[in-house]
Amino acid sequence: MASNWSSCISDELAKVEVVMDDVTAKAENPQLREMCRYVLSNHGKRIRPAMCILSYRLLGGTEPDKAVDLGAAVELIHNATLIHDDINDEGEMRRGAKALYKQYSLGKSIVAGDFMYALGFQLMGSTSKEIVGYVIEAAAAMGSGEFDQKKYEHNIDADETQYIKIISGKTAHLIEASAKCGAYLARPDDYEAIQKVGDITYNVGLAFQIIDDLLDVIGDTKNTGKKVGNDLVEGKPTIPTIYAMQDPTYGARVREIFEKENTSYDEAYEAIELIKKTDSIERCFALAKKYSDLALEELQTLEDSVYKQAMIDLIDYIVARDR
Amino acid sequence: MASNWSSCISDELAKVEVVMDDVTAKAENPQLREMCRYVLSNHGKRIRPAMCILSYRLLGGTEPDKAVDLGAAVELIHNATLIHDDINDEGEMRRGAKALYKQYSLGKSIVAGDFMYALGFQLMGSTSKEIVGYVIEAAAAMGSGEFDQKKYEHNIDADETQYIKIISGKTAHLIEASAKCGAYLARPDDYEAIQKVGDITYNVGLAFQIIDDLLDVIGDTKNTGKKVGNDLVEGKPTIPTIYAMQDPTYGARVREIFEKENTSYDEAYEAIELIKKTDSIERCFALAKKYSDLALEELQTLEDSVYKQAMIDLIDYIVARDR
C-alpha cells in the first residue's frame, strides 16, 4: 500500500488497522482471536476502507475518524467473505499465505468467517439505518454473485454481460457500499451526492475486479501472492477467458479446456498461452478502462481537492497495478 | 408446533412464514432461492419468532405485526447458522431431512448460509439500532460458543460450568435477543422491563438446549428427526455425558469412549446405555428445571395475561418435549 494515492489518508488507514485489531481482540476464545489475526495480518490492499474515508473527504467531511470505524467494519465483512470464498473455491493460497481453512480447519474457518462478519456489523451498528442498509444490501448481492458465478463455471455460454453481473455482486457493490457509507457520514441529507459517489465507486469496483481477473492470466506470483491460472483450473467464467473463447483461431481450444471439469494446471497454462495470442488481454484492459473512465468522468463533476486527486490516483493505480 | 402455547400467536407465526418466504423469494438466482426454501420448508419449532412475538405481547404491545418481521429476521439468522453448523459438525440430517450441504454442495451451502444471514439483517435493518445490536451481539457470541465447544470435544475436562458457557453462546443468547427485540418494540424506553424479558428468555434458552442435548441420549429418531448418539459420535461436550463421566461406577468407561477420536455409533450406543444407568438423566432434567424455574419465577413478576400464560405453557412444553 505504498502508492501515492493513500498518503493523504494514511493516518486514517493506520487507525483502521488498530480498530480491526481492537474489535477482534474481543473474541473470548483465544484460537478464534488467533484466526482473526491470521486473516487480518495477511494484509490486503484495504481498498474498501480507503473508499469509505476518501468518499467522506470528497464530500467535505472534516472529522475523518468517523469514517475509520465504518471502513474497518466493511473491511472485516470483506475479509469474512474471503474466508468463506476460499473454502468455496478450494483456494489454497491467499495473499501469499495459506488460506485460513488450510491453516486451521474447515469447520473452524466457517465459524471464524461468521464471527468476523458479525463483528463487522456490530462495529457498524452504532451508526445509522441507512449505512447498515447499504452494506447489508451489498452483502446479500454477494451471495447472488457467487451463485451466478457457479452457474457459469466451465460453461462456454458465459459472456461479458453475465460476467459484469457476477462481478457487480461479488465485488463492485461492496466497494460502492463502503464509499456510500463515507458519503452518508459527510452529507446525510444529500441523496444526489451519495448516489454520485456510489456510481463512481461502483465503476471503480468493476475496473478493479477486471484487472484482478486479468492478473490470474498475466500476473506474477511474486507480486500477486497466488498462482497464475487458478481461475482457469477452477473453471471460473472470467473475462480474459470469455474474450479468448470468442477468438476465431484459438477460441475452439480455449473453449475445450474451459469446458472440461478437473482442468489441470498444465491445461490452464496452455489456455493462458492461447489467451495471450488473442486480443483478449487488450480487450480486458479496454473494458477496465471503460469503467475507470466512467468513474473519472463523474468524479470531475465534484469539487477539486487533494482527496479528489487521491481518488484519481487510486483509480489509476487500480487499472495499472500488477498485484 | 401443535402445542397449546402457540394458539394465541398462531396468526403471527403464520405471518412469519409468509415474510420469510417473501424475503427469500428476492434471491435472483433460482438455485439460491430453492436452497433457502429447502431449509425453511423443513420446519423447525420457530421458538425464536415465538419468543419475539410473545415478549412484545407480554409488555403490552398491541400491534403484533410489528414483531412479525423481527421474529422472521431472527429465524432467518438462526437457520443460516444451522446451515453452517451442519457443515461444521458434519451433521447428515436436520429435522428428518438431509442437511443442506448433503443435498446440494458444501460451497453453495456456505454461500446460502451467508446469504440468509444477510437477509435476516436486511429485514431487521429498518428498525432501530438497539434491536440490531441485540441480535448482532448474540451472533458474535455464537462464534465464541462454537469455538468453546470445539475446545472441549472429546475432552474429559468438560464440566457443567463450561457447558453452560457453551450453550449460552450457541443457543441462549439468540433466544434472549429475539425476545428483547419484541420487548424493545413494545416499550423502547423501559430498560428494566426489556432486561427482565431478556433474563427470563435467556434461562428458557438454557433449559431448551439442555433438553435438546438430553434428546440425543433418550430421544426417539421418529420424533426428533435425527439419529440418537450423534453428539457422542462427534465428541460434543454435552451435559448428559459430562454428568455420566462423573459416575463412580460407569464414569471410567464413559470417559474412555468420550475421549476417543472417531467414536463409532456402536460405542456411542454403549455410552448411552451406561449414561442411562447413572443419575445423569435425572440430573439433566433437574438442571433444565433449575433454569426453567428461574424463568417462571421472574415471569411471575409480570402482569397476568393470556400471553404470560402462553409463555408459561411454552416453558412447560420445552422442558417436557420429546422432539
PDB file of N, CA, C and O in Angstrom, chain B residues 205-252:
ATOM      1  N   GLY B 205     -33.805 -20.378  27.238  1.00  0.00           N
ATOM      2  CA  GLY B 205     -32.882 -20.853  26.210  1.00  0.00           C
ATOM      3  C   GLY B 205     -31.934 -21.928  26.733  1.00  0.00           C
ATOM      4  O   GLY B 205     -31.670 -22.932  26.052  1.00  0.00           O
ATOM      5  N   LEU B 206     -31.433 -21.724  27.944  1.00  0.00           N
ATOM      6  CA  LEU B 206     -30.562 -22.739  28.544  1.00  0.00           C
ATOM      7  C   LEU B 206     -31.336 -24.044  28.744  1.00  0.00           C
ATOM      8  O   LEU B 206     -30.852 -25.126  28.379  1.00  0.00           O
ATOM      9  N   ALA B 207     -32.546 -23.940  29.315  1.00  0.00           N
ATOM     10  CA  ALA B 207     -33.364 -25.144  29.545  1.00  0.00           C
ATOM     11  C   ALA B 207     -33.636 -25.846  28.218  1.00  0.00           C
ATOM     12  O   ALA B 207     -33.553 -27.073  28.110  1.00  0.00           O
ATOM     13  N   PHE B 208     -33.928 -25.064  27.190  1.00  0.00           N
ATOM     14  CA  PHE B 208     -34.205 -25.612  25.864  1.00  0.00           C
ATOM     15  C   PHE B 208     -33.028 -26.442  25.352  1.00  0.00           C
ATOM     16  O   PHE B 208     -33.189 -27.563  24.879  1.00  0.00           O
ATOM     17  N   GLN B 209     -31.833 -25.892  25.473  1.00  0.00           N
ATOM     18  CA  GLN B 209     -30.671 -26.593  24.921  1.00  0.00           C
ATOM     19  C   GLN B 209     -30.313 -27.825  25.755  1.00  0.00           C
ATOM     20  O   GLN B 209     -29.875 -28.843  25.210  1.00  0.00           O
ATOM     21  N   ILE B 210     -30.510 -27.743  27.061  1.00  0.00           N
ATOM     22  CA  ILE B 210     -30.239 -28.910  27.927  1.00  0.00           C
ATOM     23  C   ILE B 210     -31.137 -30.075  27.495  1.00  0.00           C
ATOM     24  O   ILE B 210     -30.670 -31.202  27.336  1.00  0.00           O
ATOM     25  N   ILE B 211     -32.412 -29.781  27.273  1.00  0.00           N
ATOM     26  CA  ILE B 211     -33.339 -30.841  26.836  1.00  0.00           C
ATOM     27  C   ILE B 211     -32.951 -31.336  25.438  1.00  0.00           C
ATOM     28  O   ILE B 211     -32.978 -32.528  25.144  1.00  0.00           O
ATOM     29  N   ASP B 212     -32.568 -30.406  24.587  1.00  0.00           N
ATOM     30  CA  ASP B 212     -32.132 -30.792  23.244  1.00  0.00           C
ATOM     31  C   ASP B 212     -30.972 -31.781  23.319  1.00  0.00           C
ATOM     32  O   ASP B 212     -30.945 -32.788  22.605  1.00  0.00           O
ATOM     33  N   ASP B 213     -30.036 -31.495  24.171  1.00  0.00           N
ATOM     34  CA  ASP B 213     -28.867 -32.369  24.310  1.00  0.00           C
ATOM     35  C   ASP B 213     -29.245 -33.693  24.966  1.00  0.00           C
ATOM     36  O   ASP B 213     -28.665 -34.735  24.660  1.00  0.00           O
ATOM     37  N   LEU B 214     -30.221 -33.637  25.862  1.00  0.00           N
ATOM     38  CA  LEU B 214     -30.700 -34.863  26.508  1.00  0.00           C
ATOM     39  C   LEU B 214     -31.381 -35.764  25.478  1.00  0.00           C
ATOM     40  O   LEU B 214     -31.271 -36.997  25.535  1.00  0.00           O
ATOM     41  N   LEU B 215     -32.075 -35.140  24.529  1.00  0.00           N
ATOM     42  CA  LEU B 215     -32.779 -35.927  23.499  1.00  0.00           C
ATOM     43  C   LEU B 215     -31.806 -36.685  22.589  1.00  0.00           C
ATOM     44  O   LEU B 215     -32.193 -37.659  21.947  1.00  0.00           O
ATOM     45  N   ASP B 216     -30.564 -36.270  22.572  1.00  0.00           N
ATOM     46  CA  ASP B 216     -29.565 -37.028  21.811  1.00  0.00           C
ATOM     47  C   ASP B 216     -29.281 -38.377  22.488  1.00  0.00           C
ATOM     48  O   ASP B 216     -28.720 -39.283  21.877  1.00  0.00           O
ATOM     49  N   VAL B 217     -29.686 -38.467  23.751  1.00  0.00           N
ATOM     50  CA  VAL B 217     -29.461 -39.700  24.508  1.00  0.00           C
ATOM     51  C   VAL B 217     -30.760 -40.499  24.670  1.00  0.00           C
ATOM     52  O   VAL B 217     -30.802 -41.703  24.441  1.00  0.00           O
ATOM     53  N   ILE B 218     -31.828 -39.790  25.035  1.00  0.00           N
ATOM     54  CA  ILE B 218     -33.077 -40.522  25.327  1.00  0.00           C
ATOM     55  C   ILE B 218     -34.159 -40.287  24.280  1.00  0.00           C
ATOM     56  O   ILE B 218     -35.281 -40.763  24.436  1.00  0.00           O
ATOM     57  N   GLY B 219     -33.815 -39.554  23.199  1.00  0.00           N
ATOM     58  CA  GLY B 219     -34.832 -39.226  22.190  1.00  0.00           C
ATOM     59  C   GLY B 219     -35.149 -40.403  21.284  1.00  0.00           C
ATOM     60  O   GLY B 219     -34.480 -41.433  21.310  1.00  0.00           O
ATOM     61  N   ASP B 220     -36.172 -40.199  20.478  1.00  0.00           N
ATOM     62  CA  ASP B 220     -36.608 -41.206  19.515  1.00  0.00           C
ATOM     63  C   ASP B 220     -36.481 -40.566  18.130  1.00  0.00           C
ATOM     64  O   ASP B 220     -37.051 -39.500  17.880  1.00  0.00           O
ATOM     65  N   THR B 221     -35.725 -41.204  17.247  1.00  0.00           N
ATOM     66  CA  THR B 221     -35.481 -40.632  15.920  1.00  0.00           C
ATOM     67  C   THR B 221     -36.787 -40.237  15.230  1.00  0.00           C
ATOM     68  O   THR B 221     -36.859 -39.222  14.543  1.00  0.00           O
ATOM     69  N   LYS B 222     -37.819 -41.054  15.433  1.00  0.00           N
ATOM     70  CA  LYS B 222     -39.120 -40.765  14.804  1.00  0.00           C
ATOM     71  C   LYS B 222     -39.614 -39.369  15.186  1.00  0.00           C
ATOM     72  O   LYS B 222     -40.242 -38.687  14.397  1.00  0.00           O
ATOM     73  N   ASN B 223     -39.343 -38.962  16.419  1.00  0.00           N
ATOM     74  CA  ASN B 223     -39.788 -37.645  16.859  1.00  0.00           C
ATOM     75  C   ASN B 223     -38.770 -36.546  16.580  1.00  0.00           C
ATOM     76  O   ASN B 223     -39.127 -35.452  16.142  1.00  0.00           O
ATOM     77  N   THR B 224     -37.514 -36.826  16.848  1.00  0.00           N
ATOM     78  CA  THR B 224     -36.507 -35.762  16.769  1.00  0.00           C
ATOM     79  C   THR B 224     -36.017 -35.524  15.341  1.00  0.00           C
ATOM     80  O   THR B 224     -35.493 -34.455  15.043  1.00  0.00           O
ATOM     81  N   GLY B 225     -36.160 -36.541  14.466  1.00  0.00           N
ATOM     82  CA  GLY B 225     -35.693 -36.374  13.086  1.00  0.00           C
ATOM     83  C   GLY B 225     -34.195 -36.514  12.947  1.00  0.00           C
ATOM     84  O   GLY B 225     -33.639 -36.221  11.899  1.00  0.00           O
ATOM     85  N   LYS B 226     -33.531 -36.890  14.011  1.00  0.00           N
ATOM     86  CA  LYS B 226     -32.094 -37.155  13.859  1.00  0.00           C
ATOM     87  C   LYS B 226     -31.696 -38.374  14.695  1.00  0.00           C
ATOM     88  O   LYS B 226     -32.352 -38.714  15.668  1.00  0.00           O
ATOM     89  N   LYS B 227     -30.614 -38.988  14.265  1.00  0.00           N
ATOM     90  CA  LYS B 227     -30.109 -40.177  14.950  1.00  0.00           C
ATOM     91  C   LYS B 227     -29.764 -39.872  16.399  1.00  0.00           C
ATOM     92  O   LYS B 227     -29.139 -38.843  16.684  1.00  0.00           O
ATOM     93  N   VAL B 228     -30.097 -40.785  17.268  1.00  0.00           N
ATOM     94  CA  VAL B 228     -29.624 -40.696  18.646  1.00  0.00           C
ATOM     95  C   VAL B 228     -28.117 -40.985  18.655  1.00  0.00           C
ATOM     96  O   VAL B 228     -27.619 -41.729  17.819  1.00  0.00           O
ATOM     97  N   GLY B 229     -27.403 -40.365  19.581  1.00  0.00           N
ATOM     98  CA  GLY B 229     -25.972 -40.671  19.726  1.00  0.00           C
ATOM     99  C   GLY B 229     -25.054 -39.811  18.876  1.00  0.00           C
ATOM    100  O   GLY B 229     -23.833 -39.942  18.953  1.00  0.00           O
ATOM    101  N   ASN B 230     -25.657 -38.933  18.072  1.00  0.00           N
ATOM    102  CA  ASN B 230     -24.855 -38.040  17.215  1.00  0.00           C
ATOM    103  C   ASN B 230     -23.807 -37.253  17.988  1.00  0.00           C
ATOM    104  O   ASN B 230     -22.649 -37.174  17.573  1.00  0.00           O
ATOM    105  N   ASP B 231     -24.244 -36.638  19.079  1.00  0.00           N
ATOM    106  CA  ASP B 231     -23.327 -35.777  19.840  1.00  0.00           C
ATOM    107  C   ASP B 231     -22.150 -36.588  20.374  1.00  0.00           C
ATOM    108  O   ASP B 231     -21.019 -36.104  20.418  1.00  0.00           O
ATOM    109  N   LEU B 232     -22.434 -37.824  20.769  1.00  0.00           N
ATOM    110  CA  LEU B 232     -21.356 -38.682  21.290  1.00  0.00           C
ATOM    111  C   LEU B 232     -20.379 -39.048  20.182  1.00  0.00           C
ATOM    112  O   LEU B 232     -19.161 -39.037  20.388  1.00  0.00           O
ATOM    113  N   VAL B 233     -20.915 -39.354  19.012  1.00  0.00           N
ATOM    114  CA  VAL B 233     -20.048 -39.690  17.881  1.00  0.00           C
ATOM    115  C   VAL B 233     -19.155 -38.498  17.542  1.00  0.00           C
ATOM    116  O   VAL B 233     -17.976 -38.640  17.242  1.00  0.00           O
ATOM    117  N   GLU B 234     -19.740 -37.297  17.616  1.00  0.00           N
ATOM    118  CA  GLU B 234     -18.973 -36.086  17.305  1.00  0.00           C
ATOM    119  C   GLU B 234     -18.096 -35.624  18.471  1.00  0.00           C
ATOM    120  O   GLU B 234     -17.361 -34.653  18.341  1.00  0.00           O
ATOM    121  N   GLY B 235     -18.241 -36.293  19.604  1.00  0.00           N
ATOM    122  CA  GLY B 235     -17.429 -35.923  20.771  1.00  0.00           C
ATOM    123  C   GLY B 235     -17.844 -34.608  21.403  1.00  0.00           C
ATOM    124  O   GLY B 235     -17.046 -33.928  22.046  1.00  0.00           O
ATOM    125  N   LYS B 236     -19.107 -34.223  21.210  1.00  0.00           N
ATOM    126  CA  LYS B 236     -19.558 -32.947  21.774  1.00  0.00           C
ATOM    127  C   LYS B 236     -19.705 -33.026  23.294  1.00  0.00           C
ATOM    128  O   LYS B 236     -20.294 -33.973  23.814  1.00  0.00           O
ATOM    129  N   PRO B 237     -19.206 -31.999  23.968  1.00  0.00           N
ATOM    130  CA  PRO B 237     -19.261 -31.999  25.431  1.00  0.00           C
ATOM    131  C   PRO B 237     -20.650 -31.593  25.932  1.00  0.00           C
ATOM    132  O   PRO B 237     -20.840 -30.471  26.385  1.00  0.00           O
ATOM    133  N   THR B 238     -21.602 -32.508  25.842  1.00  0.00           N
ATOM    134  CA  THR B 238     -22.952 -32.159  26.305  1.00  0.00           C
ATOM    135  C   THR B 238     -23.167 -32.677  27.723  1.00  0.00           C
ATOM    136  O   THR B 238     -22.464 -33.570  28.198  1.00  0.00           O
ATOM    137  N   ILE B 239     -24.191 -32.138  28.353  1.00  0.00           N
ATOM    138  CA  ILE B 239     -24.350 -32.355  29.793  1.00  0.00           C
ATOM    139  C   ILE B 239     -24.673 -33.818  30.175  1.00  0.00           C
ATOM    140  O   ILE B 239     -24.180 -34.275  31.220  1.00  0.00           O
ATOM    141  N   PRO B 240     -25.421 -34.585  29.376  1.00  0.00           N
ATOM    142  CA  PRO B 240     -25.638 -35.980  29.805  1.00  0.00           C
ATOM    143  C   PRO B 240     -24.313 -36.745  29.909  1.00  0.00           C
ATOM    144  O   PRO B 240     -24.114 -37.514  30.853  1.00  0.00           O
ATOM    145  N   THR B 241     -23.421 -36.503  28.970  1.00  0.00           N
ATOM    146  CA  THR B 241     -22.114 -37.163  29.002  1.00  0.00           C
ATOM    147  C   THR B 241     -21.266 -36.634  30.159  1.00  0.00           C
ATOM    148  O   THR B 241     -20.613 -37.399  30.874  1.00  0.00           O
ATOM    149  N   ILE B 242     -21.280 -35.317  30.319  1.00  0.00           N
ATOM    150  CA  ILE B 242     -20.480 -34.710  31.399  1.00  0.00           C
ATOM    151  C   ILE B 242     -20.868 -35.303  32.757  1.00  0.00           C
ATOM    152  O   ILE B 242     -20.019 -35.722  33.543  1.00  0.00           O
ATOM    153  N   TYR B 243     -22.179 -35.365  33.025  1.00  0.00           N
ATOM    154  CA  TYR B 243     -22.628 -35.934  34.306  1.00  0.00           C
ATOM    155  C   TYR B 243     -22.251 -37.415  34.415  1.00  0.00           C
ATOM    156  O   TYR B 243     -21.792 -37.880  35.460  1.00  0.00           O
ATOM    157  N   ALA B 244     -22.455 -38.166  33.333  1.00  0.00           N
ATOM    158  CA  ALA B 244     -22.177 -39.610  33.390  1.00  0.00           C
ATOM    159  C   ALA B 244     -20.687 -39.880  33.615  1.00  0.00           C
ATOM    160  O   ALA B 244     -20.319 -40.865  34.270  1.00  0.00           O
ATOM    161  N   MET B 245     -19.853 -38.976  33.082  1.00  0.00           N
ATOM    162  CA  MET B 245     -18.405 -39.177  33.267  1.00  0.00           C
ATOM    163  C   MET B 245     -18.021 -39.049  34.740  1.00  0.00           C
ATOM    164  O   MET B 245     -16.957 -39.497  35.147  1.00  0.00           O
ATOM    165  N   GLN B 246     -18.891 -38.418  35.526  1.00  0.00           N
ATOM    166  CA  GLN B 246     -18.610 -38.230  36.967  1.00  0.00           C
ATOM    167  C   GLN B 246     -19.096 -39.408  37.802  1.00  0.00           C
ATOM    168  O   GLN B 246     -18.899 -39.439  39.020  1.00  0.00           O
ATOM    169  N   ASP B 247     -19.722 -40.396  37.175  1.00  0.00           N
ATOM    170  CA  ASP B 247     -20.297 -41.518  37.923  1.00  0.00           C
ATOM    171  C   ASP B 247     -19.183 -42.455  38.431  1.00  0.00           C
ATOM    172  O   ASP B 247     -18.291 -42.824  37.659  1.00  0.00           O
ATOM    173  N   PRO B 248     -19.244 -42.839  39.735  1.00  0.00           N
ATOM    174  CA  PRO B 248     -18.170 -43.674  40.295  1.00  0.00           C
ATOM    175  C   PRO B 248     -18.083 -45.058  39.641  1.00  0.00           C
ATOM    176  O   PRO B 248     -16.994 -45.618  39.507  1.00  0.00           O
ATOM    177  N   THR B 249     -19.206 -45.611  39.204  1.00  0.00           N
ATOM    178  CA  THR B 249     -19.196 -46.967  38.646  1.00  0.00           C
ATOM    179  C   THR B 249     -18.954 -46.966  37.134  1.00  0.00           C
ATOM    180  O   THR B 249     -18.083 -47.665  36.620  1.00  0.00           O
ATOM    181  N   TYR B 250     -19.758 -46.177  36.400  1.00  0.00           N
ATOM    182  CA  TYR B 250     -19.719 -46.252  34.936  1.00  0.00           C
ATOM    183  C   TYR B 250     -18.896 -45.143  34.288  1.00  0.00           C
ATOM    184  O   TYR B 250     -18.636 -45.161  33.090  1.00  0.00           O
ATOM    185  N   GLY B 251     -18.507 -44.155  35.109  1.00  0.00           N
ATOM    186  CA  GLY B 251     -17.815 -42.975  34.587  1.00  0.00           C
ATOM    187  C   GLY B 251     -16.547 -43.302  33.797  1.00  0.00           C
ATOM    188  O   GLY B 251     -16.307 -42.710  32.734  1.00  0.00           O
ATOM    189  N   ALA B 252     -15.771 -44.268  34.300  1.00  0.00           N
ATOM    190  CA  ALA B 252     -14.482 -44.571  33.664  1.00  0.00           C
ATOM    191  C   ALA B 252     -14.677 -44.993  32.206  1.00  0.00           C
ATOM    192  O   ALA B 252     -13.997 -44.492  31.302  1.00  0.00           O
TER     193      ALA B 252
END
